[in-house]
CSV table of C-alpha atoms in Angstrom, one decimal:
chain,number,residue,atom,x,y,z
E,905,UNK,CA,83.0,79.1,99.6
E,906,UNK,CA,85.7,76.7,99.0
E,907,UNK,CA,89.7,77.6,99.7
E,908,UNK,CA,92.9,76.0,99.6
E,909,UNK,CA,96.3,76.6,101.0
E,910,UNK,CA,98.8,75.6,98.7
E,911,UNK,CA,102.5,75.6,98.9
E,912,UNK,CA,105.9,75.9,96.4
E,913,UNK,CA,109.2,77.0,95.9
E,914,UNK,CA,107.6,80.3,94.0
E,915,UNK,CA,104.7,82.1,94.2
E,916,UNK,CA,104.2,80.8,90.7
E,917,UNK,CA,104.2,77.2,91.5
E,918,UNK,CA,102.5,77.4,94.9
E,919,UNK,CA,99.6,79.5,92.8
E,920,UNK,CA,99.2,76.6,90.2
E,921,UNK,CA,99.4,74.1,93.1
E,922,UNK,CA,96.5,75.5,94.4
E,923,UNK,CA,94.5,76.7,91.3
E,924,UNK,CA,94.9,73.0,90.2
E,925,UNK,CA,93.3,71.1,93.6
E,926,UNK,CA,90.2,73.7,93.4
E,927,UNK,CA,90.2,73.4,89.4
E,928,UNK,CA,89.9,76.9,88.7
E,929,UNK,CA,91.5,79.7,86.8
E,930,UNK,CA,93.7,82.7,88.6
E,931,UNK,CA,91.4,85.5,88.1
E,932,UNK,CA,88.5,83.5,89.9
E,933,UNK,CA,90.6,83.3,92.8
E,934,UNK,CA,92.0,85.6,95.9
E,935,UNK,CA,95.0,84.9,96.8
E,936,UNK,CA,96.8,85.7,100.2
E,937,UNK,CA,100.5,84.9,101.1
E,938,UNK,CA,100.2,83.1,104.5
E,939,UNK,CA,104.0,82.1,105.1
E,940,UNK,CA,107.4,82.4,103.5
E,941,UNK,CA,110.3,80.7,105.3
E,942,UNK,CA,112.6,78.7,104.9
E,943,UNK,CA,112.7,75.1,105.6
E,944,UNK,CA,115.7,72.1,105.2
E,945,UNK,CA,117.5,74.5,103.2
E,946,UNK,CA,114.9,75.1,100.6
E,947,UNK,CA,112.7,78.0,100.2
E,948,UNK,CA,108.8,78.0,100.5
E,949,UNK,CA,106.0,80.0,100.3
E,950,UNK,CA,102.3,79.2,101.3
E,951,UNK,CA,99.8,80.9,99.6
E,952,UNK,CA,95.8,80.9,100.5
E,953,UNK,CA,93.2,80.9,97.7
E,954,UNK,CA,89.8,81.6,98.4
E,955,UNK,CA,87.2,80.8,95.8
């Protein structure tokens, strides 16, 4: 079982973050919101994706 936490601005871009390091498509992937915040001013959201 591989998994990744990735992190971005959206959920969109911390989804293809992550997607892209395990090189795999969305639906072969569950994905869990680990941490939104805030952080120098700028939003963020980290996202876990488990293959």
């Amino acid at each position: 079982m591989n998994s990744v936490t990735a992190t971005g601005n959206t959920i969109d871009e911390a989804i293809a973050s992550g997607l892209a390091q395990l090189h795999i498509e969305e639906k072969q992937a569950e994905i869990t919101v680990v941490e939104e915040g805030k952080k120098d001013s700028l939003d963020y959201l980290a996202i876990n994706l488990l293959l």
